[in-house]
Amino acid sequence: MTRRRSSARFFDPTGARFGIPTWPWRMAPPHLRTLRQLAAEGLRPGGQEIAGQVLWNSRRYRKGVRAAYLYDVRLALPKRVPTDKQRAALGKALAARRMCPTCRRDAGYVLPRHLGECLDCADATEAEVSAA
C-alpha cells in the first residue's frame, strides 16, 4: 500500500516559508494564472513580478517537487501582435534555415546544424569520402 503525501506542506499564502505566496495544486486564488493560462486567454504578464507559485509532488522531476509561477490576471496586458515587416523578416530567416548551401535548393526542412547541408548532399559527401 502506498501512502499519498499531503499537499498541505505547500500551503503558504503569506510567503513566510517559501519567500513568495505558495499554494498546493489547484488551490491558488482564481485571479492568479500561469504563463500558459495567460497565453490561452490572449494575455501576457506585461512586466509584473511573480505573484505566487503552485507546488506539487512529482515522481519525474528534480527532488520530486515541481513549481509553476503565477501572475495576476488583473495586471496582465494583451499579447503583442507582430507587424507585417516583422512577419516578413521571420519568414526570410526561416527560409534561410532551409536553404542548402551546397545544392542551392530549399530542402523543405530545417537543415541539421551538425551537417551544414541537406541530407542528400551529406549522403553524397559521405559516399565520396568512403569511396576514396
PDB file of C-alpha atoms in Angstrom:
ATOM      1  CA  MET A   1       0.000   0.000   0.000  1.00  0.00           C
ATOM      2  CA  THR A   2       1.442   3.377  -0.989  1.00  0.00           C
ATOM      3  CA  ARG A   3       0.823   6.429   1.113  1.00  0.00           C
ATOM      4  CA  ARG A   4      -0.010   9.672  -0.573  1.00  0.00           C
ATOM      5  CA  ARG A   5       1.983  12.676   0.590  1.00  0.00           C
ATOM      6  CA  SER A   6      -0.051  15.546   1.914  1.00  0.00           C
ATOM      7  CA  SER A   7      -0.003  18.716  -0.167  1.00  0.00           C
ATOM      8  CA  ALA A   8      -0.656  20.802   2.966  1.00  0.00           C
ATOM      9  CA  ARG A   9       3.098  21.395   3.247  1.00  0.00           C
ATOM     10  CA  PHE A  10       2.850  23.591   0.139  1.00  0.00           C
ATOM     11  CA  PHE A  11       0.157  25.864   1.614  1.00  0.00           C
ATOM     12  CA  ASP A  12       1.891  29.169   2.398  1.00  0.00           C
ATOM     13  CA  PRO A  13      -0.292  32.073   1.172  1.00  0.00           C
ATOM     14  CA  THR A  14       1.743  34.645   3.131  1.00  0.00           C
ATOM     15  CA  GLY A  15       5.086  33.562   1.666  1.00  0.00           C
ATOM     16  CA  ALA A  16       6.704  33.149   5.091  1.00  0.00           C
ATOM     17  CA  ARG A  17       8.184  29.716   4.335  1.00  0.00           C
ATOM     18  CA  PHE A  18       8.916  29.835   0.578  1.00  0.00           C
ATOM     19  CA  GLY A  19       9.575  33.556   0.095  1.00  0.00           C
ATOM     20  CA  ILE A  20       6.585  34.063  -2.216  1.00  0.00           C
ATOM     21  CA  PRO A  21       2.946  33.074  -1.696  1.00  0.00           C
ATOM     22  CA  THR A  22       2.603  29.354  -2.396  1.00  0.00           C
ATOM     23  CA  TRP A  23      -0.363  27.047  -2.857  1.00  0.00           C
ATOM     24  CA  PRO A  24      -0.810  23.330  -3.498  1.00  0.00           C
ATOM     25  CA  TRP A  25      -2.023  22.113  -6.898  1.00  0.00           C
ATOM     26  CA  ARG A  26      -5.473  23.513  -7.833  1.00  0.00           C
ATOM     27  CA  MET A  27      -5.745  25.676  -4.704  1.00  0.00           C
ATOM     28  CA  ALA A  28      -4.468  29.044  -5.976  1.00  0.00           C
ATOM     29  CA  PRO A  29      -6.827  32.028  -5.904  1.00  0.00           C
ATOM     30  CA  PRO A  30      -8.916  32.429  -9.067  1.00  0.00           C
ATOM     31  CA  HIS A  31      -7.267  35.720 -10.119  1.00  0.00           C
ATOM     32  CA  LEU A  32      -3.817  34.104 -10.470  1.00  0.00           C
ATOM     33  CA  ARG A  33      -2.786  32.350 -13.688  1.00  0.00           C
ATOM     34  CA  THR A  34       0.260  30.530 -15.072  1.00  0.00           C
ATOM     35  CA  LEU A  35       2.008  31.739 -18.243  1.00  0.00           C
ATOM     36  CA  ARG A  36       0.226  29.087 -20.283  1.00  0.00           C
ATOM     37  CA  GLN A  37      -3.148  30.071 -18.890  1.00  0.00           C
ATOM     38  CA  LEU A  38      -2.453  33.733 -19.672  1.00  0.00           C
ATOM     39  CA  ALA A  39      -1.380  32.830 -23.216  1.00  0.00           C
ATOM     40  CA  ALA A  40      -4.540  30.776 -23.733  1.00  0.00           C
ATOM     41  CA  GLU A  41      -6.544  33.881 -22.824  1.00  0.00           C
ATOM     42  CA  GLY A  42      -4.525  36.067 -25.215  1.00  0.00           C
ATOM     43  CA  LEU A  43      -2.636  37.808 -22.399  1.00  0.00           C
ATOM     44  CA  ARG A  44       0.978  38.270 -21.241  1.00  0.00           C
ATOM     45  CA  PRO A  45       2.390  39.197 -17.811  1.00  0.00           C
ATOM     46  CA  GLY A  46       3.372  42.674 -19.025  1.00  0.00           C
ATOM     47  CA  GLY A  47       6.399  43.136 -16.779  1.00  0.00           C
ATOM     48  CA  GLN A  48       4.687  42.374 -13.492  1.00  0.00           C
ATOM     49  CA  GLU A  49       6.512  40.462 -10.783  1.00  0.00           C
ATOM     50  CA  ILE A  50       5.622  36.859  -9.956  1.00  0.00           C
ATOM     51  CA  ALA A  51       2.578  36.950  -7.672  1.00  0.00           C
ATOM     52  CA  GLY A  52       2.973  33.436  -6.303  1.00  0.00           C
ATOM     53  CA  GLN A  53       3.620  29.820  -7.159  1.00  0.00           C
ATOM     54  CA  VAL A  54       1.945  26.443  -7.188  1.00  0.00           C
ATOM     55  CA  LEU A  55       3.968  23.479  -5.915  1.00  0.00           C
ATOM     56  CA  TRP A  56       3.122  19.816  -6.360  1.00  0.00           C
ATOM     57  CA  ASN A  57       4.724  16.407  -5.912  1.00  0.00           C
ATOM     58  CA  SER A  58       6.139  14.732  -8.994  1.00  0.00           C
ATOM     59  CA  ARG A  59       7.993  11.482  -9.491  1.00  0.00           C
ATOM     60  CA  ARG A  60       9.595  12.617 -12.747  1.00  0.00           C
ATOM     61  CA  TYR A  61      11.403  15.865 -11.908  1.00  0.00           C
ATOM     62  CA  ARG A  62      14.047  17.246  -9.511  1.00  0.00           C
ATOM     63  CA  LYS A  63      13.642  16.129  -5.958  1.00  0.00           C
ATOM     64  CA  GLY A  64      10.016  15.190  -6.596  1.00  0.00           C
ATOM     65  CA  VAL A  65       8.595  18.727  -6.456  1.00  0.00           C
ATOM     66  CA  ARG A  66       7.540  20.868  -9.401  1.00  0.00           C
ATOM     67  CA  ALA A  67       6.641  24.556  -9.485  1.00  0.00           C
ATOM     68  CA  ALA A  68       4.532  26.817 -11.679  1.00  0.00           C
ATOM     69  CA  TYR A  69       4.779  30.578 -11.237  1.00  0.00           C
ATOM     70  CA  LEU A  70       1.600  32.617 -11.066  1.00  0.00           C
ATOM     71  CA  TYR A  71       0.764  36.093 -12.362  1.00  0.00           C
ATOM     72  CA  ASP A  72      -2.162  38.367 -11.548  1.00  0.00           C
ATOM     73  CA  VAL A  73      -4.623  38.357 -14.442  1.00  0.00           C
ATOM     74  CA  ARG A  74      -5.865  41.834 -13.423  1.00  0.00           C
ATOM     75  CA  LEU A  75      -2.422  43.311 -14.226  1.00  0.00           C
ATOM     76  CA  ALA A  76      -1.888  41.305 -17.421  1.00  0.00           C
ATOM     77  CA  LEU A  77      -1.708  43.014 -20.814  1.00  0.00           C
ATOM     78  CA  PRO A  78      -2.889  41.822 -24.240  1.00  0.00           C
ATOM     79  CA  LYS A  79      -0.403  39.817 -26.298  1.00  0.00           C
ATOM     80  CA  ARG A  80       1.610  41.874 -28.754  1.00  0.00           C
ATOM     81  CA  VAL A  81       0.912  41.317 -32.441  1.00  0.00           C
ATOM     82  CA  PRO A  82       3.910  41.339 -34.823  1.00  0.00           C
ATOM     83  CA  THR A  83       3.902  43.877 -37.642  1.00  0.00           C
ATOM     84  CA  ASP A  84       3.862  42.830 -41.289  1.00  0.00           C
ATOM     85  CA  LYS A  85       7.569  43.702 -41.591  1.00  0.00           C
ATOM     86  CA  GLN A  86       8.408  41.524 -38.577  1.00  0.00           C
ATOM     87  CA  ARG A  87       6.443  38.618 -40.072  1.00  0.00           C
ATOM     88  CA  ALA A  88       8.243  39.056 -43.406  1.00  0.00           C
ATOM     89  CA  ALA A  89      11.653  39.125 -41.691  1.00  0.00           C
ATOM     90  CA  LEU A  90      10.793  35.968 -39.752  1.00  0.00           C
ATOM     91  CA  GLY A  91       9.696  34.250 -42.956  1.00  0.00           C
ATOM     92  CA  LYS A  92      13.011  35.116 -44.637  1.00  0.00           C
ATOM     93  CA  ALA A  93      15.006  33.886 -41.644  1.00  0.00           C
ATOM     94  CA  LEU A  94      13.147  30.578 -41.563  1.00  0.00           C
ATOM     95  CA  ALA A  95      13.581  30.163 -45.339  1.00  0.00           C
ATOM     96  CA  ALA A  96      17.339  30.715 -44.950  1.00  0.00           C
ATOM     97  CA  ARG A  97      17.495  27.856 -42.424  1.00  0.00           C
ATOM     98  CA  ARG A  98      16.027  25.520 -45.084  1.00  0.00           C
ATOM     99  CA  MET A  99      18.362  26.574 -47.937  1.00  0.00           C
ATOM    100  CA  CYS A 100      21.206  24.139 -48.647  1.00  0.00           C
ATOM    101  CA  PRO A 101      24.482  25.975 -49.381  1.00  0.00           C
ATOM    102  CA  THR A 102      25.801  23.064 -51.457  1.00  0.00           C
ATOM    103  CA  CYS A 103      22.977  22.390 -53.928  1.00  0.00           C
ATOM    104  CA  ARG A 104      21.278  25.801 -53.524  1.00  0.00           C
ATOM    105  CA  ARG A 105      17.743  24.436 -53.129  1.00  0.00           C
ATOM    106  CA  ASP A 106      15.078  24.612 -50.452  1.00  0.00           C
ATOM    107  CA  ALA A 107      15.283  21.294 -48.609  1.00  0.00           C
ATOM    108  CA  GLY A 108      11.753  21.622 -47.194  1.00  0.00           C
ATOM    109  CA  TYR A 109      13.039  21.183 -43.624  1.00  0.00           C
ATOM    110  CA  VAL A 110      15.447  22.976 -41.319  1.00  0.00           C
ATOM    111  CA  LEU A 111      18.964  21.799 -42.138  1.00  0.00           C
ATOM    112  CA  PRO A 112      20.777  19.894 -39.397  1.00  0.00           C
ATOM    113  CA  ARG A 113      23.426  22.193 -37.940  1.00  0.00           C
ATOM    114  CA  HIS A 114      25.933  19.392 -37.460  1.00  0.00           C
ATOM    115  CA  LEU A 115      25.837  18.639 -41.207  1.00  0.00           C
ATOM    116  CA  GLY A 116      25.550  22.171 -42.558  1.00  0.00           C
ATOM    117  CA  GLU A 117      23.788  20.907 -45.689  1.00  0.00           C
ATOM    118  CA  CYS A 118      20.750  18.886 -46.738  1.00  0.00           C
ATOM    119  CA  LEU A 119      20.652  15.162 -46.124  1.00  0.00           C
ATOM    120  CA  ASP A 120      21.067  14.340 -49.845  1.00  0.00           C
ATOM    121  CA  CYS A 121      24.250  16.409 -50.098  1.00  0.00           C
ATOM    122  CA  ALA A 122      25.548  14.982 -46.812  1.00  0.00           C
ATOM    123  CA  ASP A 123      24.956  11.422 -48.069  1.00  0.00           C
ATOM    124  CA  ALA A 124      26.726  12.227 -51.341  1.00  0.00           C
ATOM    125  CA  THR A 125      29.686  13.740 -49.471  1.00  0.00           C
ATOM    126  CA  GLU A 126      29.881  10.711 -47.186  1.00  0.00           C
ATOM    127  CA  ALA A 127      29.769   8.343 -50.192  1.00  0.00           C
ATOM    128  CA  GLU A 128      32.610  10.266 -51.855  1.00  0.00           C
ATOM    129  CA  VAL A 129      34.739  10.128 -48.705  1.00  0.00           C
ATOM    130  CA  SER A 130      34.154   6.395 -48.186  1.00  0.00           C
ATOM    131  CA  ALA A 131      34.885   5.628 -51.888  1.00  0.00           C
ATOM    132  CA  ALA A 132      38.235   7.420 -51.767  1.00  0.00           C
TER     133      ALA A 132
END
